[in-house]
Structure formats: structure tokens, C-alpha cells
Amino acid sequence: MVATPSEHDPLVAEVYDQIKDMTVKEAILFVKKLQVERIREAHTKLVEEIGPMVNDKVERTKAGVGKR
């Protein structure tokens, strides 16, 4: 099976352009590195969006526990 760039997904086309001249081993390592970077970015975004809500709930819970 031959990989070809996708006209429908610019990320696939970009990755294809970067790995087309690599060995299989180099390409696998490159794609794994990209996956790790995307997971880190998603985690950071999640922490930034959800973190304040969780912290607010924790603070309200602490305040409620002190009133008993």
C-alpha cells in the first residue's frame, strides 16, 4: 500500500510531505513524536479550560464543609 497525501485533510498532507523521504523506522518515530505533542497540547488545553471550574468547585466544597 502506498501512502498519498490527502486532499481532504491538510494535516495528513503535511505529515506525508515530511515523511515521504524517510525510512519506515524514521517515519514511525516521527509520527509517534507528533502524537505525543498533540496529546500534550490537548492536555494543556483541557487543564486551562477545566482547571478553573474544578478549583472553584473545590473552594465551594471547602467553604461548605466548614459551615457544619
mmCIF file of N, CA and C in Angstrom:
data_model
loop_
_atom_site.group_PDB
_atom_site.id
_atom_site.type_symbol
_atom_site.label_atom_id
_atom_site.label_comp_id
_atom_site.label_asym_id
_atom_site.label_seq_id
_atom_site.Cartn_x
_atom_site.Cartn_y
_atom_site.Cartn_z
ATOM 1 N N MET A 1 0.849 -1.175 0.000
ATOM 2 C CA MET A 1 0.000 0.000 0.000
ATOM 3 C C MET A 1 0.895 1.239 0.000
ATOM 4 N N VAL A 2 0.603 2.158 -0.865
ATOM 5 C CA VAL A 2 1.402 3.373 -0.985
ATOM 6 C C VAL A 2 0.636 4.529 -0.367
ATOM 7 N N ALA A 3 1.315 5.264 0.504
ATOM 8 C CA ALA A 3 0.682 6.425 1.128
ATOM 9 C C ALA A 3 0.682 7.589 0.147
ATOM 10 N N THR A 4 -0.412 8.306 0.115
ATOM 11 C CA THR A 4 -0.510 9.501 -0.718
ATOM 12 C C THR A 4 -1.077 10.629 0.125
ATOM 13 N N PRO A 5 -0.735 11.863 -0.217
ATOM 14 C CA PRO A 5 -1.278 12.974 0.554
ATOM 15 C C PRO A 5 -2.784 13.078 0.354
ATOM 16 N N SER A 6 -3.465 13.466 1.397
ATOM 17 C CA SER A 6 -4.918 13.592 1.335
ATOM 18 C C SER A 6 -5.303 15.020 0.972
ATOM 19 N N GLU A 7 -6.207 15.144 0.026
ATOM 20 C CA GLU A 7 -6.703 16.470 -0.345
ATOM 21 C C GLU A 7 -7.711 16.964 0.687
ATOM 22 N N HIS A 8 -8.231 16.055 1.497
ATOM 23 C CA HIS A 8 -9.290 16.406 2.435
ATOM 24 C C HIS A 8 -8.764 16.765 3.817
ATOM 25 N N ASP A 9 -7.565 16.385 4.138
ATOM 26 C CA ASP A 9 -7.014 16.646 5.464
ATOM 27 C C ASP A 9 -5.626 17.267 5.319
ATOM 28 N N PRO A 10 -5.518 18.569 5.563
ATOM 29 C CA PRO A 10 -4.224 19.236 5.397
ATOM 30 C C PRO A 10 -3.145 18.688 6.324
ATOM 31 N N LEU A 11 -3.519 18.213 7.509
ATOM 32 C CA LEU A 11 -2.536 17.654 8.435
ATOM 33 C C LEU A 11 -1.904 16.396 7.850
ATOM 34 N N VAL A 12 -2.723 15.544 7.233
ATOM 35 C CA VAL A 12 -2.204 14.324 6.615
ATOM 36 C C VAL A 12 -1.256 14.687 5.477
ATOM 37 N N ALA A 13 -1.635 15.656 4.674
ATOM 38 C CA ALA A 13 -0.782 16.076 3.559
ATOM 39 C C ALA A 13 0.543 16.636 4.073
ATOM 40 N N GLU A 14 0.481 17.408 5.160
ATOM 41 C CA GLU A 14 1.700 17.987 5.731
ATOM 42 C C GLU A 14 2.623 16.892 6.267
ATOM 43 N N VAL A 15 2.048 15.940 6.989
ATOM 44 C CA VAL A 15 2.844 14.835 7.533
ATOM 45 C C VAL A 15 3.423 14.002 6.394
ATOM 46 N N TYR A 16 2.623 13.723 5.393
ATOM 47 C CA TYR A 16 3.104 12.942 4.243
ATOM 48 C C TYR A 16 4.314 13.613 3.602
ATOM 49 N N ASP A 17 4.222 14.929 3.404
ATOM 50 C CA ASP A 17 5.339 15.654 2.792
ATOM 51 C C ASP A 17 6.612 15.534 3.629
ATOM 52 N N GLN A 18 6.454 15.472 4.942
ATOM 53 C CA GLN A 18 7.618 15.405 5.821
ATOM 54 C C GLN A 18 8.207 14.000 5.897
ATOM 55 N N ILE A 19 7.373 12.958 5.762
ATOM 56 C CA ILE A 19 7.879 11.593 5.955
ATOM 57 C C ILE A 19 8.144 10.829 4.660
ATOM 58 N N LYS A 20 7.772 11.392 3.518
ATOM 59 C CA LYS A 20 7.868 10.620 2.276
ATOM 60 C C LYS A 20 9.288 10.175 1.935
ATOM 61 N N ASP A 21 10.292 10.900 2.395
ATOM 62 C CA ASP A 21 11.676 10.525 2.092
ATOM 63 C C ASP A 21 12.372 9.827 3.263
ATOM 64 N N MET A 22 11.637 9.516 4.314
ATOM 65 C CA MET A 22 12.226 8.862 5.489
ATOM 66 C C MET A 22 12.146 7.348 5.353
ATOM 67 N N THR A 23 12.979 6.682 6.141
ATOM 68 C CA THR A 23 12.844 5.232 6.235
ATOM 69 C C THR A 23 11.590 4.942 7.058
ATOM 70 N N VAL A 24 11.150 3.700 7.049
ATOM 71 C CA VAL A 24 9.956 3.326 7.809
ATOM 72 C C VAL A 24 10.167 3.605 9.292
ATOM 73 N N LYS A 25 11.331 3.239 9.801
ATOM 74 C CA LYS A 25 11.622 3.443 11.222
ATOM 75 C C LYS A 25 11.597 4.932 11.577
ATOM 76 N N GLU A 26 12.223 5.755 10.741
ATOM 77 C CA GLU A 26 12.226 7.202 10.979
ATOM 78 C C GLU A 26 10.807 7.766 10.941
ATOM 79 N N ALA A 27 10.020 7.297 9.989
ATOM 80 C CA ALA A 27 8.647 7.781 9.857
ATOM 81 C C ALA A 27 7.809 7.402 11.071
ATOM 82 N N ILE A 28 7.965 6.180 11.557
ATOM 83 C CA ILE A 28 7.214 5.740 12.737
ATOM 84 C C ILE A 28 7.586 6.593 13.942
ATOM 85 N N LEU A 29 8.871 6.816 14.148
ATOM 86 C CA LEU A 29 9.314 7.638 15.276
ATOM 87 C C LEU A 29 8.807 9.073 15.148
ATOM 88 N N PHE A 30 8.805 9.602 13.937
ATOM 89 C CA PHE A 30 8.319 10.957 13.693
ATOM 90 C C PHE A 30 6.832 11.066 14.026
ATOM 91 N N VAL A 31 6.048 10.108 13.568
ATOM 92 C CA VAL A 31 4.604 10.133 13.816
ATOM 93 C C VAL A 31 4.310 9.953 15.307
ATOM 94 N N LYS A 32 5.058 9.089 15.982
ATOM 95 C CA LYS A 32 4.881 8.927 17.430
ATOM 96 C C LYS A 32 5.155 10.238 18.154
ATOM 97 N N LYS A 33 6.198 10.937 17.721
ATOM 98 C CA LYS A 33 6.530 12.224 18.337
ATOM 99 C C LYS A 33 5.386 13.219 18.125
ATOM 100 N N LEU A 34 4.822 13.237 16.932
ATOM 101 C CA LEU A 34 3.685 14.120 16.653
ATOM 102 C C LEU A 34 2.498 13.787 17.551
ATOM 103 N N GLN A 35 2.237 12.496 17.737
ATOM 104 C CA GLN A 35 1.128 12.079 18.587
ATOM 105 C C GLN A 35 1.332 12.561 20.016
ATOM 106 N N VAL A 36 2.535 12.413 20.530
ATOM 107 C CA VAL A 36 2.830 12.859 21.894
ATOM 108 C C VAL A 36 2.625 14.365 22.007
ATOM 109 N N GLU A 37 3.080 15.114 21.014
ATOM 110 C CA GLU A 37 2.907 16.569 21.026
ATOM 111 C C GLU A 37 1.429 16.942 21.019
ATOM 112 N N ARG A 38 0.628 16.261 20.213
ATOM 113 C CA ARG A 38 -0.808 16.564 20.150
ATOM 114 C C ARG A 38 -1.500 16.214 21.459
ATOM 115 N N ILE A 39 -1.092 15.122 22.095
ATOM 116 C CA ILE A 39 -1.669 14.746 23.387
ATOM 117 C C ILE A 39 -1.321 15.802 24.431
ATOM 118 N N ARG A 40 -0.084 16.257 24.431
ATOM 119 C CA ARG A 40 0.328 17.300 25.390
ATOM 120 C C ARG A 40 -0.459 18.586 25.169
ATOM 121 N N GLU A 41 -0.633 18.981 23.911
ATOM 122 C CA GLU A 41 -1.401 20.187 23.602
ATOM 123 C C GLU A 41 -2.846 20.045 24.071
ATOM 124 N N ALA A 42 -3.443 18.886 23.820
ATOM 125 C CA ALA A 42 -4.827 18.650 24.240
ATOM 126 C C ALA A 42 -4.936 18.661 25.760
ATOM 127 N N HIS A 43 -3.970 18.076 26.447
ATOM 128 C CA HIS A 43 -3.972 18.054 27.912
ATOM 129 C C HIS A 43 -3.862 19.473 28.465
ATOM 130 N N THR A 44 -2.964 20.261 27.901
ATOM 131 C CA THR A 44 -2.789 21.641 28.349
ATOM 132 C C THR A 44 -4.075 22.435 28.150
ATOM 133 N N LYS A 45 -4.694 22.268 27.003
ATOM 134 C CA LYS A 45 -5.944 22.976 26.716
ATOM 135 C C LYS A 45 -7.038 22.551 27.690
ATOM 136 N N LEU A 46 -7.119 21.267 27.962
ATOM 137 C CA LEU A 46 -8.118 20.755 28.896
ATOM 138 C C LEU A 46 -7.897 21.324 30.294
ATOM 139 N N VAL A 47 -6.659 21.333 30.749
ATOM 140 C CA VAL A 47 -6.343 21.871 32.076
ATOM 141 C C VAL A 47 -6.700 23.353 32.141
ATOM 142 N N GLU A 48 -6.404 24.100 31.083
ATOM 143 C CA GLU A 48 -6.711 25.530 31.059
ATOM 144 C C GLU A 48 -8.216 25.779 31.096
ATOM 145 N N GLU A 49 -8.996 24.938 30.422
ATOM 146 C CA GLU A 49 -10.438 25.139 30.358
ATOM 147 C C GLU A 49 -11.162 24.589 31.584
ATOM 148 N N ILE A 50 -10.773 23.421 32.050
ATOM 149 C CA ILE A 50 -11.479 22.743 33.133
ATOM 150 C C ILE A 50 -10.912 23.099 34.506
ATOM 151 N N GLY A 51 -9.626 23.382 34.573
ATOM 152 C CA GLY A 51 -8.968 23.660 35.848
ATOM 153 C C GLY A 51 -9.672 24.692 36.706
ATOM 154 N N PRO A 52 -10.008 25.876 36.171
ATOM 155 C CA PRO A 52 -10.681 26.881 36.994
ATOM 156 C C PRO A 52 -12.045 26.412 37.523
ATOM 157 N N MET A 53 -12.775 25.653 36.724
ATOM 158 C CA MET A 53 -14.081 25.154 37.178
ATOM 159 C C MET A 53 -13.907 24.176 38.330
ATOM 160 N N VAL A 54 -12.933 23.297 38.226
ATOM 161 C CA VAL A 54 -12.678 22.314 39.281
ATOM 162 C C VAL A 54 -12.210 23.028 40.539
ATOM 163 N N ASN A 55 -11.323 23.996 40.380
ATOM 164 C CA ASN A 55 -10.810 24.739 41.528
ATOM 165 C C ASN A 55 -11.942 25.479 42.231
ATOM 166 N N ASP A 56 -12.851 26.078 41.461
ATOM 167 C CA ASP A 56 -13.991 26.788 42.041
ATOM 168 C C ASP A 56 -14.871 25.829 42.833
ATOM 169 N N LYS A 57 -15.117 24.654 42.287
ATOM 170 C CA LYS A 57 -15.938 23.662 42.979
ATOM 171 C C LYS A 57 -15.256 23.201 44.268
ATOM 172 N N VAL A 58 -13.950 23.011 44.234
ATOM 173 C CA VAL A 58 -13.204 22.610 45.431
ATOM 174 C C VAL A 58 -13.319 23.693 46.493
ATOM 175 N N GLU A 59 -13.179 24.954 46.103
ATOM 176 C CA GLU A 59 -13.272 26.058 47.065
ATOM 177 C C GLU A 59 -14.670 26.122 47.681
ATOM 178 N N ARG A 60 -15.713 25.926 46.869
ATOM 179 C CA ARG A 60 -17.084 25.933 47.404
ATOM 180 C C ARG A 60 -17.300 24.765 48.345
ATOM 181 N N THR A 61 -16.727 23.615 48.016
ATOM 182 C CA THR A 61 -16.857 22.439 48.882
ATOM 183 C C THR A 61 -16.159 22.691 50.213
ATOM 184 N N LYS A 62 -14.975 23.263 50.173
ATOM 185 C CA LYS A 62 -14.255 23.583 51.412
ATOM 186 C C LYS A 62 -15.067 24.554 52.267
ATOM 187 N N ALA A 63 -15.670 25.554 51.632
ATOM 188 C CA ALA A 63 -16.471 26.536 52.366
ATOM 189 C C ALA A 63 -17.696 25.872 52.983
ATOM 190 N N GLY A 64 -18.309 24.950 52.261
ATOM 191 C CA GLY A 64 -19.491 24.245 52.770
ATOM 192 C C GLY A 64 -19.160 23.315 53.914
ATOM 193 N N VAL A 65 -18.024 22.675 53.868
ATOM 194 C CA VAL A 65 -17.611 21.746 54.922
ATOM 195 C C VAL A 65 -17.356 22.510 56.212
ATOM 196 N N GLY A 66 -16.829 23.699 56.115
ATOM 197 C CA GLY A 66 -16.527 24.496 57.304
ATOM 198 C C GLY A 66 -17.763 24.979 58.031
ATOM 199 N N LYS A 67 -18.927 24.998 57.374
ATOM 200 C CA LYS A 67 -20.164 25.510 57.977
ATOM 201 C C LYS A 67 -20.882 24.479 58.824
ATOM 202 N N ARG A 68 -20.503 23.225 58.765
ATOM 203 C CA ARG A 68 -21.212 22.181 59.519
ATOM 204 C C ARG A 68 -20.947 22.265 60.968
#
